[in-house]
Amino acid sequence: MYRNAKNVGYTMIGKGSLDQLGDVLNPQRKKVDGPAIVFIDHYFKGGALAARLPLESRDIVIYVDTTDEPTTESVDGYADRAKAALAGRTATALLAFGGGSTMDTCKCVGNLLTNPGKAEDYQGWELVRNPAPYKIAVPTLSGTGSESSRTGIVCNEAKNLKLGMNSDFTMFDQVILDCDLTASVPRNQYFYTGIDTYMHCFESISGSYRNAVVDALADKAMSMCKEVFLSGDMMSEPNREKMMIASYLGGMAAGFVGTVHPVSAGLSMVLHMPHGIANCYALAVQEDIYPDEHREFTAMIEKQGIDLPKGICDGLTDAQYDALYEASIVHEKPLTNRLGPDFRKIFTKENVIGRFRRM
Ligand code: ZN
């Protein structure tokens, strides 16, 4: 079976490109007469970002609380708010300003505006039936690749399951990459999020499910990440632009991850740890599975002076360790991708819990 791969329709790249948002939004306003719904990371509340956007008085601004990762509950809540504010009108476009959590919230709400039911009904592959409204992503944090990927990740607390809405309809139609927007990101957060690209790409490229385009994108994105994180200043202007492009390429390359993301998902589900830093802890205890990448990652952390304090699982109960194991081992496809169909013989319960204990 050959995959028919979809990509983002339009991409604008460059410092200050946010100023051209009106040029890409106005044609949509002519096509659909309704308000735009703007999702903005709550970090920007009260700041200058919303004020400089080409918004009309009827547009709907929703600040997204990104303290925790998106959940089926939070996405349902934002979808209800959006529907109530629309009051029967059709949205002309959905816009997202933020990192992975804000972009994923926007993507998932988009699906729920045109498809019946709740977020959990669409966790999985090819479950979305109707196209979402036109969506524009403006990342203010680089690394998750949400701007160019076909998934919107949500945590389902009741099912202890972190799984995305994987669909062509989840993808953004337009992306604007303006490196001015990542200038004020705290250094640790910039690293934790940026390194997600590196992880997606090496997990994909060292797996057994491969394709030539994904390999080429992953290879390029990885070398860009290395240039950024092994340089003197990962946040210089050229490096911030490079990181934005690496994230974009990495999002397109995202398909099948390996063993870092399942362990990371366990940390996010059970300890509510944000995705980027959870990946860092997950890789830090997989020196046997990814020796080269582990070495490179350690060099990057040292070079950039990034904090990764030990002892995050100290004092957890047996039930919590069990939950960490369960929320990791459930990701059979990625685990098989790296370890083969007998992954349970390597990733035994004892083995996996032993890794959590070392974090
Ligand atoms: Zn990731």
Short mmCIF file of N, CA and C in Angstrom, two decimals, residues 33 47 127 132 185 194 277 280 309 355:
data_model
loop_
_atom_site.label_atom_id
_atom_site.label_comp_id
_atom_site.label_asym_id
_atom_site.label_seq_id
_atom_site.Cartn_x
_atom_site.Cartn_y
_atom_site.Cartn_z
N ASP A 33 -18.32 34.40 4.57
CA ASP A 33 -18.69 35.59 5.35
C ASP A 33 -19.01 35.18 6.79
N GLY A 47 -0.70 41.19 26.09
CA GLY A 47 0.48 41.66 25.39
C GLY A 47 0.12 42.33 24.07
N LEU A 127 -10.39 9.04 11.09
CA LEU A 127 -11.74 8.98 11.66
C LEU A 127 -12.55 10.24 11.35
N ALA A 132 -12.38 20.43 7.84
CA ALA A 132 -12.48 21.50 8.84
C ALA A 132 -12.45 22.85 8.12
N VAL A 185 11.16 33.63 23.89
CA VAL A 185 10.91 32.33 24.55
C VAL A 185 12.02 32.07 25.59
N GLY A 194 12.37 22.68 20.93
CA GLY A 194 13.11 22.53 19.69
C GLY A 194 13.66 21.13 19.49
N ILE A 277 9.98 18.52 27.46
CA ILE A 277 10.87 18.10 28.56
C ILE A 277 10.69 16.61 28.84
N CYS A 280 12.95 14.73 26.72
CA CYS A 280 14.34 14.80 27.17
C CYS A 280 14.59 13.75 28.24
N PRO A 309 16.82 18.43 35.88
CA PRO A 309 17.06 17.93 37.23
C PRO A 309 16.59 16.49 37.42
N ARG A 355 13.60 2.23 33.99
CA ARG A 355 13.99 3.47 33.30
C ARG A 355 13.35 4.68 33.99
#
